[in-house]
PDB file of C-alpha atoms and ligand atoms in Angstrom:
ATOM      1  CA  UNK A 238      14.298   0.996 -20.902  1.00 72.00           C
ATOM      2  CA  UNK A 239      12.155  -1.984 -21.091  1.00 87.00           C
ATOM      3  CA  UNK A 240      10.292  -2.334 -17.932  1.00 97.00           C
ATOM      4  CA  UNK A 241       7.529  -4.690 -18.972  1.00 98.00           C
ATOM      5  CA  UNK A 242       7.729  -8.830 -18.986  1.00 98.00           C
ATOM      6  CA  UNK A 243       4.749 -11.043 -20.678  1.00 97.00           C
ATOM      7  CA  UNK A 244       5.570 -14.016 -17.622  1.00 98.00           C
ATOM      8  CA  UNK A 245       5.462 -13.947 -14.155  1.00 98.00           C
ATOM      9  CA  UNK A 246       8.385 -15.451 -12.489  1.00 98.00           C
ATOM     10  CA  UNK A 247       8.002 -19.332 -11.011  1.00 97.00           C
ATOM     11  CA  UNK A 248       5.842 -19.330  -8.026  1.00 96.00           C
ATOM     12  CA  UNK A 249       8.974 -20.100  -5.460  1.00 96.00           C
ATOM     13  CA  UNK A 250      10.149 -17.143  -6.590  1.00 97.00           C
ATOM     14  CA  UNK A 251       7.145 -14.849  -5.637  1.00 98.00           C
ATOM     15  CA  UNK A 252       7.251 -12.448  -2.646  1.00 98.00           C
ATOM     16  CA  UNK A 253       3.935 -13.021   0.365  1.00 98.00           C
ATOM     17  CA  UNK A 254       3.929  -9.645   0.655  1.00 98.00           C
ATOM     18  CA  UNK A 255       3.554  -6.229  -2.211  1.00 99.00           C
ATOM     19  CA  UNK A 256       4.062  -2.879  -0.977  1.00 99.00           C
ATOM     20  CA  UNK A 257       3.111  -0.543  -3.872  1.00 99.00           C
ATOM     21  CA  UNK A 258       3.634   3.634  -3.452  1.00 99.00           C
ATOM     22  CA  UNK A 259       1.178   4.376  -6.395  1.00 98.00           C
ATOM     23  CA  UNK A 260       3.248   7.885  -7.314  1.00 98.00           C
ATOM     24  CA  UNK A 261       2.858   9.782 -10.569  1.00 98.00           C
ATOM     25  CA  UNK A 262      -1.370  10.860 -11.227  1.00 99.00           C
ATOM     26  CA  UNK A 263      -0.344  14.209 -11.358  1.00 98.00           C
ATOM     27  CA  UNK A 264       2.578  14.108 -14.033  1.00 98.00           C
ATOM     28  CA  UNK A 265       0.408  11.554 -16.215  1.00 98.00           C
ATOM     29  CA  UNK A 266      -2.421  14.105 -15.810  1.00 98.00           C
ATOM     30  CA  UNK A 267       0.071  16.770 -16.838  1.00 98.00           C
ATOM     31  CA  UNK A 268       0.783  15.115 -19.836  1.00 98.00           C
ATOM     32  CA  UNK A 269      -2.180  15.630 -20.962  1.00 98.00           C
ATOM     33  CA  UNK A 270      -3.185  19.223 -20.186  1.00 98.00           C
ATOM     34  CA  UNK A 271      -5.273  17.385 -17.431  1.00 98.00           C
ATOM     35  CA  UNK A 272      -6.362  18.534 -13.881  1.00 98.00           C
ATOM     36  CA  UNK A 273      -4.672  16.378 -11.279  1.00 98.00           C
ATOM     37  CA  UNK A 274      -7.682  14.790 -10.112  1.00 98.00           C
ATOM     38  CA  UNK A 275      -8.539  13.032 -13.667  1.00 98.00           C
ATOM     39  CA  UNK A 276      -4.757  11.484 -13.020  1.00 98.00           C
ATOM     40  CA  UNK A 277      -5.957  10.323  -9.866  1.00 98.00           C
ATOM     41  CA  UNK A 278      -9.360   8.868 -11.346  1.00 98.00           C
ATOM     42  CA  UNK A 279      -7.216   6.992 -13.718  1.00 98.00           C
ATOM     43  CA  UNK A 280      -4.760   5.952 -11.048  1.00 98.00           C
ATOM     44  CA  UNK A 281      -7.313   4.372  -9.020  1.00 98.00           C
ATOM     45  CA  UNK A 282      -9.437   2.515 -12.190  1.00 98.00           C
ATOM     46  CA  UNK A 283      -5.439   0.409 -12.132  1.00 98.00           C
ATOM     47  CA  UNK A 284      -5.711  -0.842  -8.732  1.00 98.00           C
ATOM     48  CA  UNK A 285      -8.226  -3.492  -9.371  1.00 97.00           C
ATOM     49  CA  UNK A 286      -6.423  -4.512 -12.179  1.00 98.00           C
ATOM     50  CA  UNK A 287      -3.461  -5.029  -9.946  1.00 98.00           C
ATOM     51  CA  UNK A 288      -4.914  -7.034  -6.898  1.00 98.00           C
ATOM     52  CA  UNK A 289      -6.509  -9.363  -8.930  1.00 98.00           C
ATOM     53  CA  UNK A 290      -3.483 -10.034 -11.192  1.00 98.00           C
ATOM     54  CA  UNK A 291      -1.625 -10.885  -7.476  1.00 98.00           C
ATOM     55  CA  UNK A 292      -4.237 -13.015  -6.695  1.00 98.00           C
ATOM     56  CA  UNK A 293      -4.154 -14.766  -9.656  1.00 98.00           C
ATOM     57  CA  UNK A 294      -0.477 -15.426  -9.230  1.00 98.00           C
ATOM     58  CA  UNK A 295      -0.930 -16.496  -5.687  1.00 98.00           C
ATOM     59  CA  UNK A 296       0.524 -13.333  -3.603  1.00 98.00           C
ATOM     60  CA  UNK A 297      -1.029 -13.438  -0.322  1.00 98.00           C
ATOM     61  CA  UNK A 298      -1.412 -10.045   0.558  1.00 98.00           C
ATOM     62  CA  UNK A 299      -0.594  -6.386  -0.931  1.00 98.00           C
ATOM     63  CA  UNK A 300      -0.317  -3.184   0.586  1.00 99.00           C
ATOM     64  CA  UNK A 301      -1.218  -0.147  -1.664  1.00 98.00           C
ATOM     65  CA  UNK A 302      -0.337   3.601  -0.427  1.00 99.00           C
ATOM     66  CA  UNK A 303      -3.321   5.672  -1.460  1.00 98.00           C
ATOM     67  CA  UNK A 304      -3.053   8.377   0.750  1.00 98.00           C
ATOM     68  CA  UNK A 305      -0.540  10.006   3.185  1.00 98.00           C
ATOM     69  CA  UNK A 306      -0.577  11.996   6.431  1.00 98.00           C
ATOM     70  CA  UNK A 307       1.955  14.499   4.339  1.00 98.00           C
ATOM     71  CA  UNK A 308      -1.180  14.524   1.594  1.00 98.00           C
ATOM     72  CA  UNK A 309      -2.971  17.132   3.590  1.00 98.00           C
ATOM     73  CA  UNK A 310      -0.946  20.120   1.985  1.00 98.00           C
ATOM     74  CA  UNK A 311      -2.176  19.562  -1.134  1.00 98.00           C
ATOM     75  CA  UNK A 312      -5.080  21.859  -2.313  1.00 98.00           C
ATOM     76  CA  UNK A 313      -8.607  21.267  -0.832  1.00 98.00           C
ATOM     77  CA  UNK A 314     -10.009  20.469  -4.038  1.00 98.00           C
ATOM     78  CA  UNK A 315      -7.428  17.559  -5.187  1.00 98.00           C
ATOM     79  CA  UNK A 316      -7.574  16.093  -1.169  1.00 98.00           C
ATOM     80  CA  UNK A 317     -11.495  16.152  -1.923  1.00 98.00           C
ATOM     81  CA  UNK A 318     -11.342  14.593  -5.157  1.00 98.00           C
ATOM     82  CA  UNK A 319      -8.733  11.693  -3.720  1.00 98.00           C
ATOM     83  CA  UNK A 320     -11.211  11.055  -0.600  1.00 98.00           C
ATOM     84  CA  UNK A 321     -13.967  11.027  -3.314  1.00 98.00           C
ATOM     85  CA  UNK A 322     -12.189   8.095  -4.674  1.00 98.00           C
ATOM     86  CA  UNK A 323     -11.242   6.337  -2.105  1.00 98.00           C
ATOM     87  CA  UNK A 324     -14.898   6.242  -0.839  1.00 98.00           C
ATOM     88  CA  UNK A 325     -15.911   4.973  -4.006  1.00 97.00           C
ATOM     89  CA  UNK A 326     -13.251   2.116  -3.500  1.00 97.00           C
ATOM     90  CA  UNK A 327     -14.307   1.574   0.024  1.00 97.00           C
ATOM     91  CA  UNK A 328     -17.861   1.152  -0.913  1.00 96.00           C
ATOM     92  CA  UNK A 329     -17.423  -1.783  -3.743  1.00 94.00           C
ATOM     93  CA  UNK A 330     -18.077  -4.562  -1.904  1.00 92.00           C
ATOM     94  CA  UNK A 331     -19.723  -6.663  -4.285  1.00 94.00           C
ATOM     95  CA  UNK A 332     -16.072  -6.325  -5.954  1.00 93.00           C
ATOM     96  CA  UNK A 333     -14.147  -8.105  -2.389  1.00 93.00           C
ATOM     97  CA  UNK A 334     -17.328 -10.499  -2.223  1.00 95.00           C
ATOM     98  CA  UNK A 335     -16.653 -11.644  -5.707  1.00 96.00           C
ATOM     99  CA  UNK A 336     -12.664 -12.060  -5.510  1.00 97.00           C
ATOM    100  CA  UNK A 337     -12.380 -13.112  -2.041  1.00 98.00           C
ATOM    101  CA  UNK A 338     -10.218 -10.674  -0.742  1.00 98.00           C
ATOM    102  CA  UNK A 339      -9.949  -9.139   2.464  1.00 98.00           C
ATOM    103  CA  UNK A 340     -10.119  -5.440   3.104  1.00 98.00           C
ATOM    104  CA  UNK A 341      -7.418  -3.582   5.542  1.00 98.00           C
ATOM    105  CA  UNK A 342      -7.529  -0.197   5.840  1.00 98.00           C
ATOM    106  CA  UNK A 343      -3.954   1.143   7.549  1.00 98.00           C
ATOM    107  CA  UNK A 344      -3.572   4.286   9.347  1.00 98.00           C
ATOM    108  CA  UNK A 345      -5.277   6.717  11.610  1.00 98.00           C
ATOM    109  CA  UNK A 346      -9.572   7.144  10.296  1.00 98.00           C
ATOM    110  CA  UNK A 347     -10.231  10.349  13.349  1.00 98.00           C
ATOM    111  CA  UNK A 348      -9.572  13.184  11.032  1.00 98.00           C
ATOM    112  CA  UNK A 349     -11.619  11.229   7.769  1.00 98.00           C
ATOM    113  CA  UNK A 350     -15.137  12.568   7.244  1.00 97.00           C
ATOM    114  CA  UNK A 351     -17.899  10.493   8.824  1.00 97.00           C
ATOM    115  CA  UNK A 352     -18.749   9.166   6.085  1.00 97.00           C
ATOM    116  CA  UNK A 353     -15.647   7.815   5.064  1.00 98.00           C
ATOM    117  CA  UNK A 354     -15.319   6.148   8.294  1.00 98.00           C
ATOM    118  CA  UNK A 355     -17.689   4.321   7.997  1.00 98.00           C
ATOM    119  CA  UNK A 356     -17.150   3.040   4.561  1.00 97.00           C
ATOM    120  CA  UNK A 357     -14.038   1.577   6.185  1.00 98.00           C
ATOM    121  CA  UNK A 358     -15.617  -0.350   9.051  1.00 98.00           C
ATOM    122  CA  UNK A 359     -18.158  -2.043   6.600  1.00 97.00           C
ATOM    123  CA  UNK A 360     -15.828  -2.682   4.030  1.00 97.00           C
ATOM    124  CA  UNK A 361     -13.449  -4.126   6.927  1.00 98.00           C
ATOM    125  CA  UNK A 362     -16.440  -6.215   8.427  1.00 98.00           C
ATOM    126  CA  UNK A 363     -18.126  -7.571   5.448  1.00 97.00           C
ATOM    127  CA  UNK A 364     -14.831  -8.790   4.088  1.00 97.00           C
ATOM    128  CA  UNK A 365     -13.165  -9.816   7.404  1.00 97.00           C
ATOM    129  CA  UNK A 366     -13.447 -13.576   6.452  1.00 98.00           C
ATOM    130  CA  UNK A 367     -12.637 -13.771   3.096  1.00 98.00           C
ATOM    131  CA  UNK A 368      -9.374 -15.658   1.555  1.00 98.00           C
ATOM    132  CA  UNK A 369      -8.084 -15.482  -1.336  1.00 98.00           C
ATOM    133  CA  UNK A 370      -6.376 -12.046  -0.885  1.00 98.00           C
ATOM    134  CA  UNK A 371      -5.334  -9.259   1.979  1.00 98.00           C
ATOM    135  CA  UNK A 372      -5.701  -5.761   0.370  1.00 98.00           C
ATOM    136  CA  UNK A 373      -4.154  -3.115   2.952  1.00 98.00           C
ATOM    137  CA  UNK A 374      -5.049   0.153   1.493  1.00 98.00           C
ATOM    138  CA  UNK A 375      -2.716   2.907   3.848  1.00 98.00           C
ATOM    139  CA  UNK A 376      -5.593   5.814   4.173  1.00 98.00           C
ATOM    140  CA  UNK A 377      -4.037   8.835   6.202  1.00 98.00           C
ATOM    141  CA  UNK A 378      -1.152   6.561   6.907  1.00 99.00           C
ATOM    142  CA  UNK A 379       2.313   7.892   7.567  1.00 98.00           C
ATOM    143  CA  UNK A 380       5.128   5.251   8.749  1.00 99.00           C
ATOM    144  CA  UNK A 381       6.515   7.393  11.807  1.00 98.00           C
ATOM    145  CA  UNK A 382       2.810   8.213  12.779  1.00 98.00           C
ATOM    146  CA  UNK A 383       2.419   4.499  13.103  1.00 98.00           C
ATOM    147  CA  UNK A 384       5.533   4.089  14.899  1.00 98.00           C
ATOM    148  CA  UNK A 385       4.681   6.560  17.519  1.00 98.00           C
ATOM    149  CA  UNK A 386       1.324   5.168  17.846  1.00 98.00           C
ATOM    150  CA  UNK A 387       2.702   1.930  18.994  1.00 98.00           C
ATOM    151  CA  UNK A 388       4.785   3.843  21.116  1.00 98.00           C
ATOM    152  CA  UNK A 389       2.100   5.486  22.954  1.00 98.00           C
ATOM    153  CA  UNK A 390       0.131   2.239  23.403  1.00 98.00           C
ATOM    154  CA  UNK A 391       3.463   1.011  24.869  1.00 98.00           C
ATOM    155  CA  UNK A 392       3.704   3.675  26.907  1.00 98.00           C
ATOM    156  CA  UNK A 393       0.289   2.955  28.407  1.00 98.00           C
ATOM    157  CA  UNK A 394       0.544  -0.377  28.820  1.00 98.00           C
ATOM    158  CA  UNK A 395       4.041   0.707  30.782  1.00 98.00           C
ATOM    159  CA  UNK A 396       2.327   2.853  32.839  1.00 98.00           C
ATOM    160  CA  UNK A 397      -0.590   0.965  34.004  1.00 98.00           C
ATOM    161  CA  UNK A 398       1.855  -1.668  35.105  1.00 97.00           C
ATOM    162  CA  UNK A 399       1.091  -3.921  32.743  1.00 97.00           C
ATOM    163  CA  UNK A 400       4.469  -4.191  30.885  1.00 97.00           C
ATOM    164  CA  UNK A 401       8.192  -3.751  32.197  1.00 98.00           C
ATOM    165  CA  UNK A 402      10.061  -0.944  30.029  1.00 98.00           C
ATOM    166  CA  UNK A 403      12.981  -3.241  30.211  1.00 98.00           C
ATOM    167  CA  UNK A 404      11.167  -5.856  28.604  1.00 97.00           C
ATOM    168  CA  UNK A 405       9.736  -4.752  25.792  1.00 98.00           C
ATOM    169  CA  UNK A 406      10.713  -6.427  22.542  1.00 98.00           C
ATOM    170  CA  UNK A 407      10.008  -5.611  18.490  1.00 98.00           C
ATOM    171  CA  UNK A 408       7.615  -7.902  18.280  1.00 98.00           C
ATOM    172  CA  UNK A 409       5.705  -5.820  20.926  1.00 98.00           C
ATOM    173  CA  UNK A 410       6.130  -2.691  18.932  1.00 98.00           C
ATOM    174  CA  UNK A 411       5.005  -4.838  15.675  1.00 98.00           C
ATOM    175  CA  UNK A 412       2.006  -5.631  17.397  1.00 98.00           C
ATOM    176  CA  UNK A 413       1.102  -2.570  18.211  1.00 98.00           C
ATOM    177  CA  UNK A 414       1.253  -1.435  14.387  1.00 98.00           C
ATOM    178  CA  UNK A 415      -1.354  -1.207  11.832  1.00 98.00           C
ATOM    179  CA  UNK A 416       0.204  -4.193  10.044  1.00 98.00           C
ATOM    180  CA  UNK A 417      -0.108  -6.478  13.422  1.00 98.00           C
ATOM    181  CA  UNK A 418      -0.393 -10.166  12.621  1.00 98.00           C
ATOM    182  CA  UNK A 419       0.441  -9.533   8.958  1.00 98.00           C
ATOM    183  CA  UNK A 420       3.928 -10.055   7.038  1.00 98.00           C
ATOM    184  CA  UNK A 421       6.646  -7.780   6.682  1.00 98.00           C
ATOM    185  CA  UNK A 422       6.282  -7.141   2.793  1.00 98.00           C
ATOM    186  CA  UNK A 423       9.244  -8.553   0.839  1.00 98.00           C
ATOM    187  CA  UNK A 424       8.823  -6.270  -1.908  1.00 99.00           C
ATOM    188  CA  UNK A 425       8.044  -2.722  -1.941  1.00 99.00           C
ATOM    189  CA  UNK A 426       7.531  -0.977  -5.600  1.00 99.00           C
ATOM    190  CA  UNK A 427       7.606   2.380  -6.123  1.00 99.00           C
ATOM    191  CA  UNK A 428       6.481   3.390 -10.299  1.00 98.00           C
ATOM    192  CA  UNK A 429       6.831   7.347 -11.843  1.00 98.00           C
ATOM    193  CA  UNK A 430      10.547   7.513 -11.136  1.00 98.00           C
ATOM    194  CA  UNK A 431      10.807   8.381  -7.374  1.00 98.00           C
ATOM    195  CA  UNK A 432      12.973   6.626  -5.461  1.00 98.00           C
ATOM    196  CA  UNK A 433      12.342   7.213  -1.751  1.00 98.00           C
ATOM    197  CA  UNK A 434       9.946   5.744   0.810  1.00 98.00           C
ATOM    198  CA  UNK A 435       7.896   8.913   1.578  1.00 98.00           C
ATOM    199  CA  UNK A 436       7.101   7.897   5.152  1.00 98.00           C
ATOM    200  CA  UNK A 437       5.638   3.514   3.804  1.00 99.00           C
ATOM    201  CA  UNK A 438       5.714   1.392   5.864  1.00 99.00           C
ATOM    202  CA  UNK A 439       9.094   2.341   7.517  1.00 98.00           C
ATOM    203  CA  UNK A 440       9.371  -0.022  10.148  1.00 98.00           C
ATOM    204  CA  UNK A 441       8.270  -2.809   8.255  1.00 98.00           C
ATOM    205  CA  UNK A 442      10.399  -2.612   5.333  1.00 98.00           C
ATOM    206  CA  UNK A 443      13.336  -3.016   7.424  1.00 98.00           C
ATOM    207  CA  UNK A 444      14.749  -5.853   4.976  1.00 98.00           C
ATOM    208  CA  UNK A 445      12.372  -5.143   1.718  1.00 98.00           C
ATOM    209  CA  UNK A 446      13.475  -5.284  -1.669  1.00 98.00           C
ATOM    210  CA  UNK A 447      12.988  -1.891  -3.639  1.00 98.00           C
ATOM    211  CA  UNK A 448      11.997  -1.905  -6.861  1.00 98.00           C
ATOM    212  CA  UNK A 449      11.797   1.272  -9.088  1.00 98.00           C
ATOM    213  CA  UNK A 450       9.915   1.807 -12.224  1.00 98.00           C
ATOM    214  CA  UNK A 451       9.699   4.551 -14.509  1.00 98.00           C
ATOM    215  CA  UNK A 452       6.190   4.022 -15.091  1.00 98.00           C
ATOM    216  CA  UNK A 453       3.770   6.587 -14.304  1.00 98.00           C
ATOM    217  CA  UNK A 454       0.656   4.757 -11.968  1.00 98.00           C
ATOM    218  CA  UNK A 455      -1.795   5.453 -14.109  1.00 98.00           C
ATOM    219  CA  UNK A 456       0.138   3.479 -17.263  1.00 98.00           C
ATOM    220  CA  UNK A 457       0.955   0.723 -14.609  1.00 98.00           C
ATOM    221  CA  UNK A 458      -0.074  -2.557 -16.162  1.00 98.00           C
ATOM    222  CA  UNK A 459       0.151  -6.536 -14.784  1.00 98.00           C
ATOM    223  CA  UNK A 460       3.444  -6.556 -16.962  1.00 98.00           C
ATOM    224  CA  UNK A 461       5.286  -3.980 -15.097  1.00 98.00           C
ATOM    225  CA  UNK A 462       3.923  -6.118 -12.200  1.00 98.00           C
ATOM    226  CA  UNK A 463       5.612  -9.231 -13.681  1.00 98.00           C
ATOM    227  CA  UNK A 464       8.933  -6.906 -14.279  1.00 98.00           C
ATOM    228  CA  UNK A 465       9.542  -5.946 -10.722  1.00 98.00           C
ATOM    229  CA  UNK A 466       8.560  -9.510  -9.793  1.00 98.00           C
ATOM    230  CA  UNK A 467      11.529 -10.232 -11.767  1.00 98.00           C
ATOM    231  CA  UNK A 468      13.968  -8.331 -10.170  1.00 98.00           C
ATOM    232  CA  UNK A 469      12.631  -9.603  -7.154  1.00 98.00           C
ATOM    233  CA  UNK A 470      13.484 -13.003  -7.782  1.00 98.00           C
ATOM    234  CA  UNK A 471      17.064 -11.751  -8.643  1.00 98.00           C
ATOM    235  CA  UNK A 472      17.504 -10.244  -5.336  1.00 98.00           C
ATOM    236  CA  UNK A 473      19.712 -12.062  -2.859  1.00 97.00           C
ATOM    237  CA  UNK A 474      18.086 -11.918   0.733  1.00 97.00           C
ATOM    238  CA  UNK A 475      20.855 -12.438   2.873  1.00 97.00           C
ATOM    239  CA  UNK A 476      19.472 -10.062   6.282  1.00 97.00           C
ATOM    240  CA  UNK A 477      22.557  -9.479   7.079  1.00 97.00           C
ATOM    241  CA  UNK A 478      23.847 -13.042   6.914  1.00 97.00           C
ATOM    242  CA  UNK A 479      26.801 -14.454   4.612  1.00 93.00           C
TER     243      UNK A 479
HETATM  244  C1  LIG B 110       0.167   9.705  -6.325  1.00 83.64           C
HETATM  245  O1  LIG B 110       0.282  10.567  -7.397  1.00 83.64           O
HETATM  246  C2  LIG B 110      -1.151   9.818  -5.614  1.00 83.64           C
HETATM  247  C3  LIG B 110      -1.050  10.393  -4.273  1.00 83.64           C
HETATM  248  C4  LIG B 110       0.042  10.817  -3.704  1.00 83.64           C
HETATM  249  C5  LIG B 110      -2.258  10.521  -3.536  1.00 83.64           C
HETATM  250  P1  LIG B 110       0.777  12.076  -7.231  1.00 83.64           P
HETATM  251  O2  LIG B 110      -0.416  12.948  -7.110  1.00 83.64           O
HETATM  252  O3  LIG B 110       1.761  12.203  -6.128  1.00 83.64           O
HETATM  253  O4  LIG B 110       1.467  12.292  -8.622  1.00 83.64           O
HETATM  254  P2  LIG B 110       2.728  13.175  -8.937  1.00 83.64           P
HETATM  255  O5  LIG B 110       3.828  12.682  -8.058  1.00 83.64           O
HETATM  256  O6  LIG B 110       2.360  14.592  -8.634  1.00 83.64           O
HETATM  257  O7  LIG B 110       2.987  12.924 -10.374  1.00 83.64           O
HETATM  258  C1  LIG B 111       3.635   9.153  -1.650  1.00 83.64           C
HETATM  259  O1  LIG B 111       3.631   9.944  -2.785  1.00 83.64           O
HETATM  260  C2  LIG B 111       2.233   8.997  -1.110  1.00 83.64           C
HETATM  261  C3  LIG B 111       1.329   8.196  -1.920  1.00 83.64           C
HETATM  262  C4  LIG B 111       1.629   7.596  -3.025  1.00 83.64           C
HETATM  263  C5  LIG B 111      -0.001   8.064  -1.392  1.00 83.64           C
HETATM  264  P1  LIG B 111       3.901  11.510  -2.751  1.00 83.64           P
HETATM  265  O2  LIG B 111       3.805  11.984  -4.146  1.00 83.64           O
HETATM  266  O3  LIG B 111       3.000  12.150  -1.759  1.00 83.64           O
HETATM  267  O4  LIG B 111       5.384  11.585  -2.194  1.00 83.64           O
HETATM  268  P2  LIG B 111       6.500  12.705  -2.374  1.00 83.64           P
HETATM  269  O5  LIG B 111       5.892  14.007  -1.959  1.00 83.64           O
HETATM  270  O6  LIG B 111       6.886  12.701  -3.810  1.00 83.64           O
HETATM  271  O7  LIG B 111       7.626  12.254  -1.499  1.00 83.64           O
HETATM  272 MG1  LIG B 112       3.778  12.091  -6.106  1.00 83.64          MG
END
């Protein structure tokens, strides 16, 4: 099936917000007789690629999954390899200076190397007031781990008197997410054939659009981009309206 298209939809038609699970190194790696980590190197050369294609078309922000809280099981060596890269990422700040866009790292940093921590804070600092673009890259992020650390900040708040259980409202659970102050994203994509969440962005995608390519991540181009756009601007949002 074709999944590519040359045009972007009109601009009305464009979602605010991108959610993308970038699934399939491994299988494109396996393809090739490859270890999984060169499927993850070639994964995350894409990324770049993708961001700045959004930015050209004037999508405000875009949430990439790069790493999950499940990821841990995998062996040592490929959870290495995809910290390895994601410092790399972290650390190209020339890159966010250059396009304008603003750095978000989602999920929890305490169990990250030192090292890697700190590559977060500077790349969220140094690129705090740019523009053009919000790049939310969920690190360690798992959706129900975000849920219940809202919770627990609720549940502070609750207990040092500061809130009435009664009174608490989604917008003070939203607030207390990673995402707070950001967009719900209208359109989550999900490439290598999956078609499940895997713990993104669960609260938030409450009324998303799913969009599911056969592409592997690694083969993901600015025209399978412009596809799902597509089928975006097909969709009929109706949140539970007529
Ligand atoms: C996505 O590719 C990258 C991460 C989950 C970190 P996978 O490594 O899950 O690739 P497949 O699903 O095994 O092909
Ligand atoms: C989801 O992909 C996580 C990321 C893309 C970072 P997985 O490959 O880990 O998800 P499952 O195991 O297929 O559900
Ligand atoms: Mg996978």
């Amino acid at each position: 099936m074709q999944e590519t298209r040359k045009d972007p939809p009109g601009r009305e038609f464009l979602p605010r917000h991108v959610g993308i699970i970038m699934d399939g190194n491994g299988r494109w790696a396996k393809a090739r007789s490859l270890p999984r980590e060169l499927g993850h190197q070639a994964g995350s050369k894409v990324v770049g690629n993708i961001v700045r294609h959004c930015k050209k078309l004037g999508i405000p922000a875009i949430t990439v999954y790069a790493f999950s809280t499940e990821n841990w099981k995998r062996p040592q060596k490929e959870v290495n390899a995809l910290l390895e890269l994601l410092r790399r990422f972290l650390s190209n700040m020339e890159e966010y200076q250059r396009e304008n866009a603003r750095l978000r790292v989602l999920g929890d940093p305490s169990p990250l190397p030192p090292d890697l921590r700190e590559a977060i804070v500077k790349a969220q600092e140094g690129s705090k007031d740019n523009t053009a673009i919000t790049v939310n890259i969920a690190l360690n992020y798992g959706g129900r781990a975000e849920i219940l650390h809202s919770v627990k900040a609720l549940a502070r708040d609750c207990a040092a008197g500061a809130l009435d259980p009664e009174a608490i409202t989604e917008e003070d659970i939203s607030r207390r997410l990673y995402t707070a102050g950001q967009s719900d994203p209208d359109l989550i994509i999900r490439p290598s054939g999956e078609q499940r969440l895997s713990n993104f962005l669960l609260w938030q995608s409450a009324y998303s659009e799913l969009v599911f390519l056969n592409v592997l991540w690694p083969d993901f181009t600015p025209e399978h981009l412009n596809y799902a756009l597509h089928q975006y601007a097909l969709r009929d949002r109706r949140y539970g309206g007529v």
